[in-house]
PDB file of C-alpha atoms in Angstrom:
ATOM      1  CA  MET A   1     151.041  98.881 130.994  1.00  0.00           C
ATOM      2  CA  MET A   2     147.353  98.121 130.630  1.00  0.00           C
ATOM      3  CA  SER A   3     146.077  94.781 132.171  1.00  0.00           C
ATOM      4  CA  ARG A   4     143.896  92.394 130.197  1.00  0.00           C
ATOM      5  CA  ALA A   5     140.757  93.440 132.217  1.00  0.00           C
ATOM      6  CA  GLU A   6     141.458  97.021 131.250  1.00  0.00           C
ATOM      7  CA  ILE A   7     141.958  96.250 127.617  1.00  0.00           C
ATOM      8  CA  LEU A   8     138.900  94.271 127.437  1.00  0.00           C
ATOM      9  CA  LYS A   9     136.944  97.135 129.240  1.00  0.00           C
ATOM     10  CA  ASP A  10     138.104  99.508 126.538  1.00  0.00           C
ATOM     11  CA  VAL A  11     137.258  97.080 123.731  1.00  0.00           C
ATOM     12  CA  VAL A  12     133.742  96.717 125.065  1.00  0.00           C
ATOM     13  CA  ALA A  13     133.319 100.299 125.417  1.00  0.00           C
ATOM     14  CA  ASP A  14     134.460 100.998 121.969  1.00  0.00           C
ATOM     15  CA  LEU A  15     131.962  98.447 120.571  1.00  0.00           C
ATOM     16  CA  ARG A  16     129.144  99.943 122.384  1.00  0.00           C
ATOM     17  CA  ILE A  17     129.965 103.390 121.251  1.00  0.00           C
ATOM     18  CA  ALA A  18     130.353 102.228 117.566  1.00  0.00           C
ATOM     19  CA  SER A  19     127.020 100.332 117.784  1.00  0.00           C
ATOM     20  CA  SER A  20     125.101 103.140 119.377  1.00  0.00           C
ATOM     21  CA  PHE A  21     126.531 105.641 116.945  1.00  0.00           C
ATOM     22  CA  VAL A  22     125.466 103.681 113.889  1.00  0.00           C
ATOM     23  CA  THR A  23     122.253 101.949 115.150  1.00  0.00           C
ATOM     24  CA  ILE A  24     119.236 102.671 117.231  1.00  0.00           C
ATOM     25  CA  VAL A  25     120.116  99.889 119.594  1.00  0.00           C
ATOM     26  CA  PRO A  26     120.529 101.472 123.195  1.00  0.00           C
ATOM     27  CA  VAL A  27     123.711  99.785 124.122  1.00  0.00           C
ATOM     28  CA  ALA A  28     125.477 102.870 125.500  1.00  0.00           C
ATOM     29  CA  ALA A  29     124.273 105.530 127.766  1.00  0.00           C
ATOM     30  CA  SER A  30     125.231 108.429 125.394  1.00  0.00           C
ATOM     31  CA  LYS A  31     127.006 109.332 122.186  1.00  0.00           C
ATOM     32  CA  PRO A  32     130.179 111.193 123.254  1.00  0.00           C
ATOM     33  CA  ALA A  33     131.912 113.273 120.586  1.00  0.00           C
ATOM     34  CA  ALA A  34     134.079 116.150 121.918  1.00  0.00           C
ATOM     35  CA  ASP A  35     136.068 113.899 124.234  1.00  0.00           C
ATOM     36  CA  GLY A  36     137.511 111.882 121.378  1.00  0.00           C
ATOM     37  CA  SER A  37     135.691 108.691 122.346  1.00  0.00           C
ATOM     38  CA  ILE A  38     133.972 108.236 118.906  1.00  0.00           C
ATOM     39  CA  ALA A  39     137.264 108.839 116.954  1.00  0.00           C
ATOM     40  CA  ARG A  40     139.073 106.079 119.115  1.00  0.00           C
ATOM     41  CA  ALA A  41     136.205 103.814 118.735  1.00  0.00           C
ATOM     42  CA  THR A  42     135.975 104.123 115.018  1.00  0.00           C
ATOM     43  CA  TRP A  43     138.017 100.816 114.748  1.00  0.00           C
ATOM     44  CA  ALA A  44     134.742  99.093 115.803  1.00  0.00           C
ATOM     45  CA  LEU A  45     132.574 100.560 112.983  1.00  0.00           C
ATOM     46  CA  PRO A  46     132.985  97.640 110.592  1.00  0.00           C
ATOM     47  CA  VAL A  47     132.259  95.185 113.577  1.00  0.00           C
ATOM     48  CA  ALA A  48     128.865  97.251 114.201  1.00  0.00           C
ATOM     49  CA  GLY A  49     128.335  97.045 110.432  1.00  0.00           C
ATOM     50  CA  LEU A  50     128.810  93.251 110.441  1.00  0.00           C
ATOM     51  CA  LEU A  51     126.128  93.048 113.109  1.00  0.00           C
ATOM     52  CA  VAL A  52     123.743  95.136 111.021  1.00  0.00           C
ATOM     53  CA  GLY A  53     124.452  92.806 108.133  1.00  0.00           C
ATOM     54  CA  LEU A  54     123.649  89.843 110.096  1.00  0.00           C
ATOM     55  CA  PHE A  55     120.278  91.256 111.224  1.00  0.00           C
ATOM     56  CA  GLY A  56     119.326  91.990 107.693  1.00  0.00           C
ATOM     57  CA  ALA A  57     120.440  88.418 106.640  1.00  0.00           C
ATOM     58  CA  ALA A  58     118.408  86.830 109.379  1.00  0.00           C
ATOM     59  CA  VAL A  59     115.217  88.578 108.000  1.00  0.00           C
ATOM     60  CA  PHE A  60     116.037  87.512 104.540  1.00  0.00           C
ATOM     61  CA  ALA A  61     116.364  83.965 105.592  1.00  0.00           C
ATOM     62  CA  LEU A  62     113.189  84.052 107.731  1.00  0.00           C
ATOM     63  CA  ALA A  63     111.210  85.488 104.776  1.00  0.00           C
ATOM     64  CA  SER A  64     112.658  82.860 102.585  1.00  0.00           C
ATOM     65  CA  LYS A  65     111.875  80.159 105.000  1.00  0.00           C
ATOM     66  CA  LEU A  66     108.130  81.416 104.944  1.00  0.00           C
ATOM     67  CA  GLY A  67     108.095  80.973 101.249  1.00  0.00           C
ATOM     68  CA  LEU A  68     108.411  84.599 100.192  1.00  0.00           C
ATOM     69  CA  ALA A  69     109.957  85.333  96.709  1.00  0.00           C
ATOM     70  CA  PRO A  70     113.575  86.623  96.760  1.00  0.00           C
ATOM     71  CA  SER A  71     112.303  90.012  95.660  1.00  0.00           C
ATOM     72  CA  MET A  72     110.098  90.385  98.735  1.00  0.00           C
ATOM     73  CA  ALA A  73     112.763  88.797 101.033  1.00  0.00           C
ATOM     74  CA  ALA A  74     115.207  91.375  99.775  1.00  0.00           C
ATOM     75  CA  LEU A  75     112.929  94.336 100.334  1.00  0.00           C
ATOM     76  CA  LEU A  76     112.390  93.165 103.902  1.00  0.00           C
ATOM     77  CA  ALA A  77     116.061  92.669 104.555  1.00  0.00           C
ATOM     78  CA  LEU A  78     116.645  96.405 103.376  1.00  0.00           C
ATOM     79  CA  ALA A  79     113.730  97.546 105.498  1.00  0.00           C
ATOM     80  CA  ALA A  80     115.321  95.800 108.463  1.00  0.00           C
ATOM     81  CA  THR A  81     118.943  97.386 108.058  1.00  0.00           C
ATOM     82  CA  THR A  82     117.327 100.685 107.618  1.00  0.00           C
ATOM     83  CA  LEU A  83     115.132 100.439 110.642  1.00  0.00           C
ATOM     84  CA  ILE A  84     118.161  99.247 112.887  1.00  0.00           C
ATOM     85  CA  THR A  85     120.422 102.010 111.778  1.00  0.00           C
ATOM     86  CA  GLY A  86     117.660 104.603 111.870  1.00  0.00           C
ATOM     87  CA  ALA A  87     118.082 105.497 108.271  1.00  0.00           C
ATOM     88  CA  LEU A  88     121.320 107.268 109.424  1.00  0.00           C
ATOM     89  CA  HIS A  89     123.261 106.717 106.298  1.00  0.00           C
ATOM     90  CA  GLU A  90     120.331 107.127 103.867  1.00  0.00           C
ATOM     91  CA  ASP A  91     119.753 110.566 105.489  1.00  0.00           C
ATOM     92  CA  GLY A  92     123.384 111.465 104.907  1.00  0.00           C
ATOM     93  CA  LEU A  93     123.343 110.327 101.271  1.00  0.00           C
ATOM     94  CA  ALA A  94     120.131 112.365 100.726  1.00  0.00           C
ATOM     95  CA  ASP A  95     121.517 115.603 102.277  1.00  0.00           C
ATOM     96  CA  THR A  96     124.866 115.253 100.494  1.00  0.00           C
ATOM     97  CA  ALA A  97     123.100 114.745  97.016  1.00  0.00           C
ATOM     98  CA  ASP A  98     120.892 117.774  97.742  1.00  0.00           C
ATOM     99  CA  GLY A  99     123.673 119.978  99.043  1.00  0.00           C
ATOM    100  CA  LEU A 100     126.319 119.141  96.494  1.00  0.00           C
ATOM    101  CA  GLY A 101     123.916 119.050  93.694  1.00  0.00           C
ATOM    102  CA  GLY A 102     121.831 122.110  94.353  1.00  0.00           C
ATOM    103  CA  GLY A 103     123.850 124.704  96.068  1.00  0.00           C
ATOM    104  CA  ARG A 104     125.951 127.232  94.107  1.00  0.00           C
ATOM    105  CA  THR A 105     128.168 128.465  96.963  1.00  0.00           C
ATOM    106  CA  ARG A 106     129.981 126.711  99.800  1.00  0.00           C
ATOM    107  CA  GLU A 107     127.775 128.286 102.314  1.00  0.00           C
ATOM    108  CA  ARG A 108     124.502 127.586 100.432  1.00  0.00           C
ATOM    109  CA  LYS A 109     125.582 123.918 100.132  1.00  0.00           C
ATOM    110  CA  LEU A 110     126.248 123.465 103.753  1.00  0.00           C
ATOM    111  CA  GLU A 111     122.871 125.244 104.542  1.00  0.00           C
ATOM    112  CA  ILE A 112     121.013 122.783 102.423  1.00  0.00           C
ATOM    113  CA  MET A 113     122.888 119.854 103.984  1.00  0.00           C
ATOM    114  CA  ARG A 114     121.662 120.985 107.330  1.00  0.00           C
ATOM    115  CA  ASP A 115     117.942 121.406 106.279  1.00  0.00           C
ATOM    116  CA  SER A 116     115.963 118.484 107.262  1.00  0.00           C
ATOM    117  CA  ARG A 117     113.699 118.763 104.203  1.00  0.00           C
ATOM    118  CA  ILE A 118     114.554 116.418 101.185  1.00  0.00           C
ATOM    119  CA  GLY A 119     115.038 117.724  97.511  1.00  0.00           C
ATOM    120  CA  SER A 120     114.959 116.315  94.114  1.00  0.00           C
ATOM    121  CA  TYR A 121     118.538 115.305  94.117  1.00  0.00           C
ATOM    122  CA  GLY A 122     118.173 113.455  97.561  1.00  0.00           C
ATOM    123  CA  THR A 123     114.972 111.796  96.520  1.00  0.00           C
ATOM    124  CA  CYS A 124     116.737 110.484  93.364  1.00  0.00           C
ATOM    125  CA  ALA A 125     119.763 109.379  95.203  1.00  0.00           C
ATOM    126  CA  LEU A 126     117.722 107.284  97.688  1.00  0.00           C
ATOM    127  CA  ILE A 127     115.704 105.691  94.965  1.00  0.00           C
ATOM    128  CA  LEU A 128     118.849 104.636  93.290  1.00  0.00           C
ATOM    129  CA  SER A 129     120.360 103.456  96.529  1.00  0.00           C
ATOM    130  CA  PHE A 130     117.408 101.346  97.428  1.00  0.00           C
ATOM    131  CA  GLY A 131     116.861 100.200  93.806  1.00  0.00           C
ATOM    132  CA  LEU A 132     120.547  99.020  93.271  1.00  0.00           C
ATOM    133  CA  ARG A 133     120.848  97.268  96.753  1.00  0.00           C
ATOM    134  CA  TRP A 134     117.435  95.627  96.395  1.00  0.00           C
ATOM    135  CA  SER A 135     118.268  94.277  92.781  1.00  0.00           C
ATOM    136  CA  ALA A 136     121.572  92.940  94.005  1.00  0.00           C
ATOM    137  CA  LEU A 137     120.005  91.063  96.902  1.00  0.00           C
ATOM    138  CA  ALA A 138     117.124  89.720  94.752  1.00  0.00           C
ATOM    139  CA  GLY A 139     119.532  88.668  92.152  1.00  0.00           C
ATOM    140  CA  ILE A 140     121.606  86.867  94.557  1.00  0.00           C
ATOM    141  CA  ALA A 141     118.559  85.104  96.140  1.00  0.00           C
ATOM    142  CA  ASN A 142     120.183  82.319  98.060  1.00  0.00           C
ATOM    143  CA  PRO A 143     119.956  83.098 101.704  1.00  0.00           C
ATOM    144  CA  TRP A 144     123.529  82.013 102.550  1.00  0.00           C
ATOM    145  CA  ALA A 145     124.902  84.001  99.755  1.00  0.00           C
ATOM    146  CA  VAL A 146     122.693  86.990 100.730  1.00  0.00           C
ATOM    147  CA  MET A 147     124.199  86.618 104.338  1.00  0.00           C
ATOM    148  CA  LEU A 148     127.837  86.705 102.895  1.00  0.00           C
ATOM    149  CA  ALA A 149     126.949  89.823 100.735  1.00  0.00           C
ATOM    150  CA  LEU A 150     125.305  91.835 103.473  1.00  0.00           C
ATOM    151  CA  CYS A 151     127.998  91.125 106.035  1.00  0.00           C
ATOM    152  CA  ALA A 152     130.669  92.087 103.609  1.00  0.00           C
ATOM    153  CA  ALA A 153     128.969  95.230 102.367  1.00  0.00           C
ATOM    154  CA  HIS A 154     127.930  96.623 105.940  1.00  0.00           C
ATOM    155  CA  ALA A 155     131.402  95.812 107.400  1.00  0.00           C
ATOM    156  CA  ALA A 156     133.529  97.062 104.406  1.00  0.00           C
ATOM    157  CA  ALA A 157     131.487 100.272 103.801  1.00  0.00           C
ATOM    158  CA  ARG A 158     132.219 101.304 107.380  1.00  0.00           C
ATOM    159  CA  ALA A 159     135.864 100.222 107.444  1.00  0.00           C
ATOM    160  CA  GLY A 160     136.872 103.118 105.234  1.00  0.00           C
ATOM    161  CA  LEU A 161     135.137 105.661 107.470  1.00  0.00           C
ATOM    162  CA  PRO A 162     138.080 106.069 109.843  1.00  0.00           C
ATOM    163  CA  ALA A 163     140.650 106.767 106.981  1.00  0.00           C
ATOM    164  CA  PHE A 164     138.240 109.103 105.402  1.00  0.00           C
ATOM    165  CA  MET A 165     137.783 111.024 108.486  1.00  0.00           C
ATOM    166  CA  SER A 166     141.482 110.922 109.064  1.00  0.00           C
ATOM    167  CA  LEU A 167     142.583 112.274 105.637  1.00  0.00           C
ATOM    168  CA  VAL A 168     139.677 114.687 104.819  1.00  0.00           C
ATOM    169  CA  PRO A 169     139.457 117.777 107.071  1.00  0.00           C
ATOM    170  CA  PRO A 170     135.983 118.741 108.526  1.00  0.00           C
ATOM    171  CA  ALA A 171     133.995 121.293 106.467  1.00  0.00           C
ATOM    172  CA  ARG A 172     132.560 122.903 109.551  1.00  0.00           C
ATOM    173  CA  ARG A 173     134.087 123.802 113.041  1.00  0.00           C
ATOM    174  CA  ASP A 174     130.744 123.198 114.667  1.00  0.00           C
ATOM    175  CA  GLY A 175     129.761 119.944 113.022  1.00  0.00           C
ATOM    176  CA  LEU A 176     129.754 116.325 114.121  1.00  0.00           C
ATOM    177  CA  ALA A 177     132.872 115.528 111.987  1.00  0.00           C
ATOM    178  CA  SER A 178     134.687 118.281 113.786  1.00  0.00           C
ATOM    179  CA  ARG A 179     133.683 117.439 117.220  1.00  0.00           C
ATOM    180  CA  ALA A 180     134.446 113.736 116.841  1.00  0.00           C
ATOM    181  CA  GLY A 181     137.997 114.466 115.733  1.00  0.00           C
ATOM    182  CA  ALA A 182     140.372 112.565 113.662  1.00  0.00           C
ATOM    183  CA  PRO A 183     140.760 108.756 114.360  1.00  0.00           C
ATOM    184  CA  PRO A 184     144.141 107.593 115.548  1.00  0.00           C
ATOM    185  CA  GLY A 185     146.272 105.750 113.010  1.00  0.00           C
ATOM    186  CA  ARG A 186     145.715 102.486 115.360  1.00  0.00           C
ATOM    187  CA  SER A 187     141.904 102.700 114.776  1.00  0.00           C
ATOM    188  CA  VAL A 188     142.340 103.434 111.055  1.00  0.00           C
ATOM    189  CA  ALA A 189     144.531 100.260 110.616  1.00  0.00           C
ATOM    190  CA  ILE A 190     142.294  97.982 112.660  1.00  0.00           C
ATOM    191  CA  ALA A 191     139.026  99.128 110.733  1.00  0.00           C
ATOM    192  CA  PHE A 192     140.728  98.491 107.473  1.00  0.00           C
ATOM    193  CA  ALA A 193     142.017  95.056 108.628  1.00  0.00           C
ATOM    194  CA  VAL A 194     138.434  94.093 109.935  1.00  0.00           C
ATOM    195  CA  GLY A 195     136.853  95.159 106.643  1.00  0.00           C
ATOM    196  CA  THR A 196     139.421  93.589 104.421  1.00  0.00           C
ATOM    197  CA  LEU A 197     139.263  90.244 106.321  1.00  0.00           C
ATOM    198  CA  THR A 198     135.400  90.185 106.209  1.00  0.00           C
ATOM    199  CA  LEU A 199     135.457  90.926 102.562  1.00  0.00           C
ATOM    200  CA  ALA A 200     138.111  88.247 101.773  1.00  0.00           C
ATOM    201  CA  LEU A 201     136.033  85.545 103.917  1.00  0.00           C
ATOM    202  CA  ALA A 202     132.774  86.379 102.337  1.00  0.00           C
ATOM    203  CA  LEU A 203     133.725  86.937  98.729  1.00  0.00           C
ATOM    204  CA  GLY A 204     137.101  85.409  98.331  1.00  0.00           C
ATOM    205  CA  PRO A 205     140.442  87.135  97.941  1.00  0.00           C
ATOM    206  CA  ALA A 206     140.146  87.980  94.220  1.00  0.00           C
ATOM    207  CA  LYS A 207     136.601  89.399  94.466  1.00  0.00           C
ATOM    208  CA  ALA A 208     137.658  91.271  97.919  1.00  0.00           C
ATOM    209  CA  LEU A 209     140.434  92.966  95.898  1.00  0.00           C
ATOM    210  CA  VAL A 210     137.846  94.129  93.296  1.00  0.00           C
ATOM    211  CA  GLY A 211     135.716  95.571  96.255  1.00  0.00           C
ATOM    212  CA  LEU A 212     138.702  97.271  97.834  1.00  0.00           C
ATOM    213  CA  VAL A 213     139.613  98.954  94.531  1.00  0.00           C
ATOM    214  CA  LEU A 214     136.182 100.015  93.948  1.00  0.00           C
ATOM    215  CA  LEU A 215     135.835 101.379  97.417  1.00  0.00           C
ATOM    216  CA  SER A 216     139.139 103.194  97.344  1.00  0.00           C
ATOM    217  CA  LEU A 217     138.198 104.844  94.041  1.00  0.00           C
ATOM    218  CA  ALA A 218     134.846 105.905  95.399  1.00  0.00           C
ATOM    219  CA  GLY A 219     136.370 107.354  98.585  1.00  0.00           C
ATOM    220  CA  LEU A 220     138.872 109.314  96.573  1.00  0.00           C
ATOM    221  CA  GLY A 221     136.181 110.834  94.336  1.00  0.00           C
ATOM    222  CA  LEU A 222     133.934 111.679  97.047  1.00  0.00           C
ATOM    223  CA  ALA A 223     136.844 113.266  99.041  1.00  0.00           C
ATOM    224  CA  ARG A 224     137.792 115.314  96.112  1.00  0.00           C
ATOM    225  CA  LEU A 225     134.247 116.423  95.486  1.00  0.00           C
ATOM    226  CA  ALA A 226     133.632 117.303  99.071  1.00  0.00           C
ATOM    227  CA  ILE A 227     136.978 119.301  99.448  1.00  0.00           C
ATOM    228  CA  ARG A 228     136.426 121.205  96.153  1.00  0.00           C
ATOM    229  CA  GLN A 229     132.771 122.130  96.975  1.00  0.00           C
ATOM    230  CA  ILE A 230     132.465 122.455 100.771  1.00  0.00           C
ATOM    231  CA  GLY A 231     135.998 122.426 101.841  1.00  0.00           C
ATOM    232  CA  GLY A 232     136.000 118.958 103.612  1.00  0.00           C
ATOM    233  CA  GLN A 233     133.735 116.283 105.053  1.00  0.00           C
ATOM    234  CA  THR A 234     130.676 116.357 107.183  1.00  0.00           C
ATOM    235  CA  GLY A 235     128.579 113.732 109.013  1.00  0.00           C
ATOM    236  CA  ASP A 236     126.371 113.697 105.815  1.00  0.00           C
ATOM    237  CA  ILE A 237     129.358 113.062 103.575  1.00  0.00           C
ATOM    238  CA  LEU A 238     130.311 110.160 105.832  1.00  0.00           C
ATOM    239  CA  GLY A 239     126.889 108.791 105.405  1.00  0.00           C
ATOM    240  CA  ALA A 240     127.025 109.030 101.646  1.00  0.00           C
ATOM    241  CA  PHE A 241     130.443 107.352 101.786  1.00  0.00           C
ATOM    242  CA  GLU A 242     128.960 104.361 103.547  1.00  0.00           C
ATOM    243  CA  GLN A 243     125.866 104.176 101.188  1.00  0.00           C
ATOM    244  CA  VAL A 244     128.087 104.266  97.987  1.00  0.00           C
ATOM    245  CA  GLY A 245     130.449 101.404  99.639  1.00  0.00           C
ATOM    246  CA  GLU A 246     127.443  99.328 100.546  1.00  0.00           C
ATOM    247  CA  ILE A 247     126.039  99.639  96.984  1.00  0.00           C
ATOM    248  CA  LEU A 248     129.421  98.747  95.444  1.00  0.00           C
ATOM    249  CA  ILE A 249     130.095  95.665  97.557  1.00  0.00           C
ATOM    250  CA  LEU A 250     126.561  94.417  97.001  1.00  0.00           C
ATOM    251  CA  LEU A 251     126.928  94.837  93.203  1.00  0.00           C
ATOM    252  CA  VAL A 252     130.254  92.942  93.259  1.00  0.00           C
ATOM    253  CA  ALA A 253     128.679  90.273  95.412  1.00  0.00           C
ATOM    254  CA  ALA A 254     125.753  90.080  93.017  1.00  0.00           C
ATOM    255  CA  ALA A 255     128.243  89.590  90.128  1.00  0.00           C
ATOM    256  CA  PHE A 256     129.925  86.479  91.777  1.00  0.00           C
ATOM    257  CA  LEU A 257     127.475  84.940  94.352  1.00  0.00           C
ATOM    258  CA  GLN A 258     124.363  84.226  92.291  1.00  0.00           C
ATOM    259  CA  THR A 259     125.274  80.524  91.708  1.00  0.00           C
ATOM    260  CA  VAL A 260     126.214  79.961  95.467  1.00  0.00           C
ATOM    261  CA  GLY A 261     124.099  77.115  96.835  1.00  0.00           C
ATOM    262  CA  GLY A 262     122.198  76.491  93.548  1.00  0.00           C
TER     263      GLY A 262
END
């Protein structure tokens, strides 16, 4: 039986791995994959997302304090979250859009997704992603409500990743998704609990339920599309899943949080 010190050490290690995997913050010496460390640490992805959301919220609050309009503050908040994540998920969304939209065969789609160049589908996907998220944050406007929305979006969007990785097989044998492995059931359950709790605390139980339903439908739709077109998931597909989830939760928040704080 593990001691409390050993459990705490493992928790800190998982948090460092999750944070270093989804952000550019150098909190871990490396990014292990083949040894299963990432798969085990996936429970901490929504926690890392929560920190990303708080960073974006702090930038929005500072911009508002300096007298900038909500539209400009929203743009700066998006720039901050994109910067701290190294545009990891945006890159995945663009590659997914290019690959699934542009290739005719499975092999060609995977080849396109590995190409560092961006195409028309990827460009349009990024414009829509930034446009929808920016309009949602600008519409919410109130710094406190923006903080709730960003925390909910970044945590919940990553909370479904372990389940997606566990249920959808990797499309490649040599890709990151394959090397990382399938998260254990415990990591899937903890991530889901953290994401659900964050949603409920930020938006309230009823709105959180709406968000969970939308996230589930989006995940099922993307999983079906990925399996049908390329045979499973890749790191880019996971990035696209996070982006879609982030957009959906921000739109839900915009629909219910605009009047918070007056």
